[in-house]
Amino acid sequence: MQAQDVMTANPACCRRSSSVKEAASLMVDNDCGEIPVVDDEGSLVGVVTDRDIACRCVAQGKGSDTPVEEVMSASPVTVGPEASVDECCSKMEANQIRRLPVVDREGKCCGIVSQADIARHADKKETGDLVREVSEPTL
């Protein structure tokens, strides 16, 4: 099984200049916790998560009009659509991330693989291993 078989395709995206309020609204509208950030050509330049908004915006006293660029995680870990589910799990585990953007050969975001996607499609052992490794406290 490959990333393209389990991913959420064509995710909602925002721009660097989008406000955190706009990104949060996209999260609510799309029932997700991460929004890819793309440039004018649609190439992935970062991701903004609900945690980014909480920790890098709200906790620091920034307003809802703060540009996503100020709180996003730049240079996210990604996979291509042909990546195996095992490779997706390995990257998520190694980087302790719960969501993995999928980019095509041109660097455009075409999907996201989440822990939930893995849980719906992988076996119980693989899912359990992923959740355990991603959740391991960092020292």
mmCIF file with all atom_site columns, C-alpha atoms in Angstrom:
data_model
loop_
_atom_site.group_PDB
_atom_site.id
_atom_site.type_symbol
_atom_site.label_atom_id
_atom_site.label_alt_id
_atom_site.label_comp_id
_atom_site.label_asym_id
_atom_site.label_entity_id
_atom_site.label_seq_id
_atom_site.pdbx_PDB_ins_code
_atom_site.Cartn_x
_atom_site.Cartn_y
_atom_site.Cartn_z
_atom_site.occupancy
_atom_site.B_iso_or_equiv
_atom_site.pdbx_formal_charge
_atom_site.auth_seq_id
_atom_site.auth_comp_id
_atom_site.auth_asym_id
_atom_site.auth_atom_id
_atom_site.pdbx_PDB_model_num
ATOM 1   C CA . MET A 1 1   ? 0.000   0.000  0.000  1.00 0.00 ? 1   MET A CA 1
ATOM 2   C CA . GLN A 1 2   ? 1.224   3.492  -0.866 1.00 0.00 ? 2   GLN A CA 1
ATOM 3   C CA . ALA A 1 3   ? 0.679   6.993  0.540  1.00 0.00 ? 3   ALA A CA 1
ATOM 4   C CA . GLN A 1 4   ? -1.689  7.809  -2.329 1.00 0.00 ? 4   GLN A CA 1
ATOM 5   C CA . ASP A 1 5   ? -3.896  4.891  -1.264 1.00 0.00 ? 5   ASP A CA 1
ATOM 6   C CA . VAL A 1 6   ? -4.425  6.122  2.294  1.00 0.00 ? 6   VAL A CA 1
ATOM 7   C CA . MET A 1 7   ? -3.914  9.902  2.184  1.00 0.00 ? 7   MET A CA 1
ATOM 8   C CA . THR A 1 8   ? -6.508  12.623 2.372  1.00 0.00 ? 8   THR A CA 1
ATOM 9   C CA . ALA A 1 9   ? -6.227  14.021 -1.153 1.00 0.00 ? 9   ALA A CA 1
ATOM 10  C CA . ASN A 1 10  ? -6.309  17.698 -2.119 1.00 0.00 ? 10  ASN A CA 1
ATOM 11  C CA . PRO A 1 11  ? -6.160  19.128 1.396  1.00 0.00 ? 11  PRO A CA 1
ATOM 12  C CA . ALA A 1 12  ? -7.225  22.679 2.152  1.00 0.00 ? 12  ALA A CA 1
ATOM 13  C CA . CYS A 1 13  ? -4.160  24.934 1.996  1.00 0.00 ? 13  CYS A CA 1
ATOM 14  C CA . CYS A 1 14  ? -3.304  28.495 2.972  1.00 0.00 ? 14  CYS A CA 1
ATOM 15  C CA . ARG A 1 15  ? -0.621  31.033 2.055  1.00 0.00 ? 15  ARG A CA 1
ATOM 16  C CA . ARG A 1 16  ? 2.183   32.460 4.199  1.00 0.00 ? 16  ARG A CA 1
ATOM 17  C CA . SER A 1 17  ? 0.252   35.737 4.400  1.00 0.00 ? 17  SER A CA 1
ATOM 18  C CA . SER A 1 18  ? -2.972  34.068 5.588  1.00 0.00 ? 18  SER A CA 1
ATOM 19  C CA . SER A 1 19  ? -3.896  34.928 9.159  1.00 0.00 ? 19  SER A CA 1
ATOM 20  C CA . VAL A 1 20  ? -3.872  32.315 11.897 1.00 0.00 ? 20  VAL A CA 1
ATOM 21  C CA . LYS A 1 21  ? -7.622  32.953 12.181 1.00 0.00 ? 21  LYS A CA 1
ATOM 22  C CA . GLU A 1 22  ? -8.032  31.919 8.524  1.00 0.00 ? 22  GLU A CA 1
ATOM 23  C CA . ALA A 1 23  ? -5.910  28.814 9.103  1.00 0.00 ? 23  ALA A CA 1
ATOM 24  C CA . ALA A 1 24  ? -7.887  27.915 12.242 1.00 0.00 ? 24  ALA A CA 1
ATOM 25  C CA . SER A 1 25  ? -11.149 28.349 10.323 1.00 0.00 ? 25  SER A CA 1
ATOM 26  C CA . LEU A 1 26  ? -9.845  25.972 7.634  1.00 0.00 ? 26  LEU A CA 1
ATOM 27  C CA . MET A 1 27  ? -9.054  23.452 10.369 1.00 0.00 ? 27  MET A CA 1
ATOM 28  C CA . VAL A 1 28  ? -12.604 23.692 11.701 1.00 0.00 ? 28  VAL A CA 1
ATOM 29  C CA . ASP A 1 29  ? -14.209 23.547 8.249  1.00 0.00 ? 29  ASP A CA 1
ATOM 30  C CA . ASN A 1 30  ? -12.087 20.537 7.220  1.00 0.00 ? 30  ASN A CA 1
ATOM 31  C CA . ASP A 1 31  ? -12.007 18.747 10.596 1.00 0.00 ? 31  ASP A CA 1
ATOM 32  C CA . CYS A 1 32  ? -8.216  18.622 10.700 1.00 0.00 ? 32  CYS A CA 1
ATOM 33  C CA . GLY A 1 33  ? -5.298  19.792 12.827 1.00 0.00 ? 33  GLY A CA 1
ATOM 34  C CA . GLU A 1 34  ? -2.813  20.756 10.116 1.00 0.00 ? 34  GLU A CA 1
ATOM 35  C CA . ILE A 1 35  ? -3.020  23.017 7.096  1.00 0.00 ? 35  ILE A CA 1
ATOM 36  C CA . PRO A 1 36  ? -0.305  22.964 4.426  1.00 0.00 ? 36  PRO A CA 1
ATOM 37  C CA . VAL A 1 37  ? 1.176   26.361 3.602  1.00 0.00 ? 37  VAL A CA 1
ATOM 38  C CA . VAL A 1 38  ? 1.869   26.863 -0.106 1.00 0.00 ? 38  VAL A CA 1
ATOM 39  C CA . ASP A 1 39  ? 3.421   29.568 -2.264 1.00 0.00 ? 39  ASP A CA 1
ATOM 40  C CA . ASP A 1 40  ? 1.760   31.215 -5.276 1.00 0.00 ? 40  ASP A CA 1
ATOM 41  C CA . GLU A 1 41  ? 2.641   28.219 -7.472 1.00 0.00 ? 41  GLU A CA 1
ATOM 42  C CA . GLY A 1 42  ? 1.160   25.748 -4.976 1.00 0.00 ? 42  GLY A CA 1
ATOM 43  C CA . SER A 1 43  ? 4.509   24.405 -3.774 1.00 0.00 ? 43  SER A CA 1
ATOM 44  C CA . LEU A 1 44  ? 4.639   23.377 -0.123 1.00 0.00 ? 44  LEU A CA 1
ATOM 45  C CA . VAL A 1 45  ? 6.646   25.819 2.020  1.00 0.00 ? 45  VAL A CA 1
ATOM 46  C CA . GLY A 1 46  ? 5.471   24.780 5.468  1.00 0.00 ? 46  GLY A CA 1
ATOM 47  C CA . VAL A 1 47  ? 2.621   23.549 7.615  1.00 0.00 ? 47  VAL A CA 1
ATOM 48  C CA . VAL A 1 48  ? 0.648   25.186 10.384 1.00 0.00 ? 48  VAL A CA 1
ATOM 49  C CA . THR A 1 49  ? -0.832  23.000 13.091 1.00 0.00 ? 49  THR A CA 1
ATOM 50  C CA . ASP A 1 50  ? -3.314  23.635 15.860 1.00 0.00 ? 50  ASP A CA 1
ATOM 51  C CA . ARG A 1 51  ? -0.346  23.277 18.222 1.00 0.00 ? 51  ARG A CA 1
ATOM 52  C CA . ASP A 1 52  ? 1.644   25.922 16.274 1.00 0.00 ? 52  ASP A CA 1
ATOM 53  C CA . ILE A 1 53  ? -1.275  28.315 16.729 1.00 0.00 ? 53  ILE A CA 1
ATOM 54  C CA . ALA A 1 54  ? -1.603  27.532 20.446 1.00 0.00 ? 54  ALA A CA 1
ATOM 55  C CA . CYS A 1 55  ? 2.117   27.611 21.300 1.00 0.00 ? 55  CYS A CA 1
ATOM 56  C CA . ARG A 1 56  ? 3.582   30.116 18.853 1.00 0.00 ? 56  ARG A CA 1
ATOM 57  C CA . CYS A 1 57  ? 0.671   32.520 18.642 1.00 0.00 ? 57  CYS A CA 1
ATOM 58  C CA . VAL A 1 58  ? -1.817  32.423 21.518 1.00 0.00 ? 58  VAL A CA 1
ATOM 59  C CA . ALA A 1 59  ? 0.698   31.552 24.263 1.00 0.00 ? 59  ALA A CA 1
ATOM 60  C CA . GLN A 1 60  ? 2.942   34.387 23.091 1.00 0.00 ? 60  GLN A CA 1
ATOM 61  C CA . GLY A 1 61  ? 0.137   36.931 23.120 1.00 0.00 ? 61  GLY A CA 1
ATOM 62  C CA . LYS A 1 62  ? -0.054  37.362 19.349 1.00 0.00 ? 62  LYS A CA 1
ATOM 63  C CA . GLY A 1 63  ? -3.377  38.196 17.737 1.00 0.00 ? 63  GLY A CA 1
ATOM 64  C CA . SER A 1 64  ? -5.563  36.197 15.386 1.00 0.00 ? 64  SER A CA 1
ATOM 65  C CA . ASP A 1 65  ? -4.449  38.461 12.528 1.00 0.00 ? 65  ASP A CA 1
ATOM 66  C CA . THR A 1 66  ? -0.857  37.175 12.847 1.00 0.00 ? 66  THR A CA 1
ATOM 67  C CA . PRO A 1 67  ? 0.402   35.859 9.490  1.00 0.00 ? 67  PRO A CA 1
ATOM 68  C CA . VAL A 1 68  ? 0.752   32.084 9.326  1.00 0.00 ? 68  VAL A CA 1
ATOM 69  C CA . GLU A 1 69  ? 4.373   32.587 8.255  1.00 0.00 ? 69  GLU A CA 1
ATOM 70  C CA . GLU A 1 70  ? 5.214   33.727 11.819 1.00 0.00 ? 70  GLU A CA 1
ATOM 71  C CA . VAL A 1 71  ? 3.954   30.532 13.468 1.00 0.00 ? 71  VAL A CA 1
ATOM 72  C CA . MET A 1 72  ? 4.240   27.803 10.815 1.00 0.00 ? 72  MET A CA 1
ATOM 73  C CA . SER A 1 73  ? 6.709   24.953 10.792 1.00 0.00 ? 73  SER A CA 1
ATOM 74  C CA . ALA A 1 74  ? 8.928   25.553 7.757  1.00 0.00 ? 74  ALA A CA 1
ATOM 75  C CA . SER A 1 75  ? 10.593  22.768 5.747  1.00 0.00 ? 75  SER A CA 1
ATOM 76  C CA . PRO A 1 76  ? 8.201   20.002 6.782  1.00 0.00 ? 76  PRO A CA 1
ATOM 77  C CA . VAL A 1 77  ? 9.036   16.328 6.437  1.00 0.00 ? 77  VAL A CA 1
ATOM 78  C CA . THR A 1 78  ? 7.237   14.976 3.350  1.00 0.00 ? 78  THR A CA 1
ATOM 79  C CA . VAL A 1 79  ? 6.760   11.885 1.213  1.00 0.00 ? 79  VAL A CA 1
ATOM 80  C CA . GLY A 1 80  ? 5.805   11.324 -2.400 1.00 0.00 ? 80  GLY A CA 1
ATOM 81  C CA . PRO A 1 81  ? 2.532   9.666  -3.425 1.00 0.00 ? 81  PRO A CA 1
ATOM 82  C CA . GLU A 1 82  ? 4.360   6.397  -4.207 1.00 0.00 ? 82  GLU A CA 1
ATOM 83  C CA . ALA A 1 83  ? 5.925   6.113  -0.738 1.00 0.00 ? 83  ALA A CA 1
ATOM 84  C CA . SER A 1 84  ? 4.959   2.934  1.060  1.00 0.00 ? 84  SER A CA 1
ATOM 85  C CA . VAL A 1 85  ? 2.817   3.092  4.175  1.00 0.00 ? 85  VAL A CA 1
ATOM 86  C CA . ASP A 1 86  ? 5.825   1.596  6.008  1.00 0.00 ? 86  ASP A CA 1
ATOM 87  C CA . GLU A 1 87  ? 7.967   4.532  4.854  1.00 0.00 ? 87  GLU A CA 1
ATOM 88  C CA . CYS A 1 88  ? 5.268   6.971  5.984  1.00 0.00 ? 88  CYS A CA 1
ATOM 89  C CA . CYS A 1 89  ? 5.171   5.325  9.404  1.00 0.00 ? 89  CYS A CA 1
ATOM 90  C CA . SER A 1 90  ? 8.969   5.341  9.674  1.00 0.00 ? 90  SER A CA 1
ATOM 91  C CA . LYS A 1 91  ? 9.153   9.071  8.865  1.00 0.00 ? 91  LYS A CA 1
ATOM 92  C CA . MET A 1 92  ? 6.354   9.900  11.278 1.00 0.00 ? 92  MET A CA 1
ATOM 93  C CA . GLU A 1 93  ? 7.993   7.851  14.026 1.00 0.00 ? 93  GLU A CA 1
ATOM 94  C CA . ALA A 1 94  ? 11.514  9.214  13.430 1.00 0.00 ? 94  ALA A CA 1
ATOM 95  C CA . ASN A 1 95  ? 10.267  12.818 13.446 1.00 0.00 ? 95  ASN A CA 1
ATOM 96  C CA . GLN A 1 96  ? 7.523   12.326 16.056 1.00 0.00 ? 96  GLN A CA 1
ATOM 97  C CA . ILE A 1 97  ? 4.877   13.873 13.832 1.00 0.00 ? 97  ILE A CA 1
ATOM 98  C CA . ARG A 1 98  ? 1.243   12.885 13.484 1.00 0.00 ? 98  ARG A CA 1
ATOM 99  C CA . ARG A 1 99  ? 0.697   14.157 9.962  1.00 0.00 ? 99  ARG A CA 1
ATOM 100 C CA . LEU A 1 100 ? 2.824   13.884 6.841  1.00 0.00 ? 100 LEU A CA 1
ATOM 101 C CA . PRO A 1 101 ? 2.289   16.074 3.755  1.00 0.00 ? 101 PRO A CA 1
ATOM 102 C CA . VAL A 1 102 ? 2.405   14.264 0.420  1.00 0.00 ? 102 VAL A CA 1
ATOM 103 C CA . VAL A 1 103 ? 4.027   16.224 -2.411 1.00 0.00 ? 103 VAL A CA 1
ATOM 104 C CA . ASP A 1 104 ? 4.197   15.435 -6.116 1.00 0.00 ? 104 ASP A CA 1
ATOM 105 C CA . ARG A 1 105 ? 7.314   15.626 -8.291 1.00 0.00 ? 105 ARG A CA 1
ATOM 106 C CA . GLU A 1 106 ? 6.883   19.409 -8.678 1.00 0.00 ? 106 GLU A CA 1
ATOM 107 C CA . GLY A 1 107 ? 6.746   19.919 -4.889 1.00 0.00 ? 107 GLY A CA 1
ATOM 108 C CA . LYS A 1 108 ? 3.024   20.635 -4.859 1.00 0.00 ? 108 LYS A CA 1
ATOM 109 C CA . CYS A 1 109 ? 0.992   19.367 -1.919 1.00 0.00 ? 109 CYS A CA 1
ATOM 110 C CA . CYS A 1 110 ? -1.391  16.690 -3.159 1.00 0.00 ? 110 CYS A CA 1
ATOM 111 C CA . GLY A 1 111 ? -2.361  15.074 0.149  1.00 0.00 ? 111 GLY A CA 1
ATOM 112 C CA . ILE A 1 112 ? -1.719  14.406 3.808  1.00 0.00 ? 112 ILE A CA 1
ATOM 113 C CA . VAL A 1 113 ? -1.207  11.084 5.563  1.00 0.00 ? 113 VAL A CA 1
ATOM 114 C CA . SER A 1 114 ? -2.302  11.219 9.199  1.00 0.00 ? 114 SER A CA 1
ATOM 115 C CA . GLN A 1 115 ? -2.202  8.771  12.073 1.00 0.00 ? 115 GLN A CA 1
ATOM 116 C CA . ALA A 1 116 ? -5.937  8.331  11.532 1.00 0.00 ? 116 ALA A CA 1
ATOM 117 C CA . ASP A 1 117 ? -5.345  7.383  7.887  1.00 0.00 ? 117 ASP A CA 1
ATOM 118 C CA . ILE A 1 118 ? -2.832  4.758  9.011  1.00 0.00 ? 118 ILE A CA 1
ATOM 119 C CA . ALA A 1 119 ? -5.264  3.464  11.655 1.00 0.00 ? 119 ALA A CA 1
ATOM 120 C CA . ARG A 1 120 ? -7.997  3.046  9.030  1.00 0.00 ? 120 ARG A CA 1
ATOM 121 C CA . HIS A 1 121 ? -5.795  1.200  6.542  1.00 0.00 ? 121 HIS A CA 1
ATOM 122 C CA . ALA A 1 122 ? -2.886  -0.521 8.303  1.00 0.00 ? 122 ALA A CA 1
ATOM 123 C CA . ASP A 1 123 ? -2.897  -3.513 10.598 1.00 0.00 ? 123 ASP A CA 1
ATOM 124 C CA . LYS A 1 124 ? -3.237  -3.123 14.375 1.00 0.00 ? 124 LYS A CA 1
ATOM 125 C CA . LYS A 1 125 ? 0.431   -3.765 15.110 1.00 0.00 ? 125 LYS A CA 1
ATOM 126 C CA . GLU A 1 126 ? 1.638   -1.139 12.636 1.00 0.00 ? 126 GLU A CA 1
ATOM 127 C CA . THR A 1 127 ? -0.890  1.366  13.978 1.00 0.00 ? 127 THR A CA 1
ATOM 128 C CA . GLY A 1 128 ? 0.083   0.627  17.579 1.00 0.00 ? 128 GLY A CA 1
ATOM 129 C CA . ASP A 1 129 ? 3.782   0.962  16.811 1.00 0.00 ? 129 ASP A CA 1
ATOM 130 C CA . LEU A 1 130 ? 3.185   4.311  15.092 1.00 0.00 ? 130 LEU A CA 1
ATOM 131 C CA . VAL A 1 131 ? 1.152   5.776  17.947 1.00 0.00 ? 131 VAL A CA 1
ATOM 132 C CA . ARG A 1 132 ? 3.674   4.546  20.538 1.00 0.00 ? 132 ARG A CA 1
ATOM 133 C CA . GLU A 1 133 ? 6.733   5.917  18.716 1.00 0.00 ? 133 GLU A CA 1
ATOM 134 C CA . VAL A 1 134 ? 5.184   9.275  17.831 1.00 0.00 ? 134 VAL A CA 1
ATOM 135 C CA . SER A 1 135 ? 3.974   9.703  21.412 1.00 0.00 ? 135 SER A CA 1
ATOM 136 C CA . GLU A 1 136 ? 7.331   8.847  23.040 1.00 0.00 ? 136 GLU A CA 1
ATOM 137 C CA . PRO A 1 137 ? 8.480   11.810 25.170 1.00 0.00 ? 137 PRO A CA 1
ATOM 138 C CA . THR A 1 138 ? 11.543  13.629 23.884 1.00 0.00 ? 138 THR A CA 1
ATOM 139 C CA . LEU A 1 139 ? 14.329  14.277 26.342 1.00 0.00 ? 139 LEU A CA 1
#
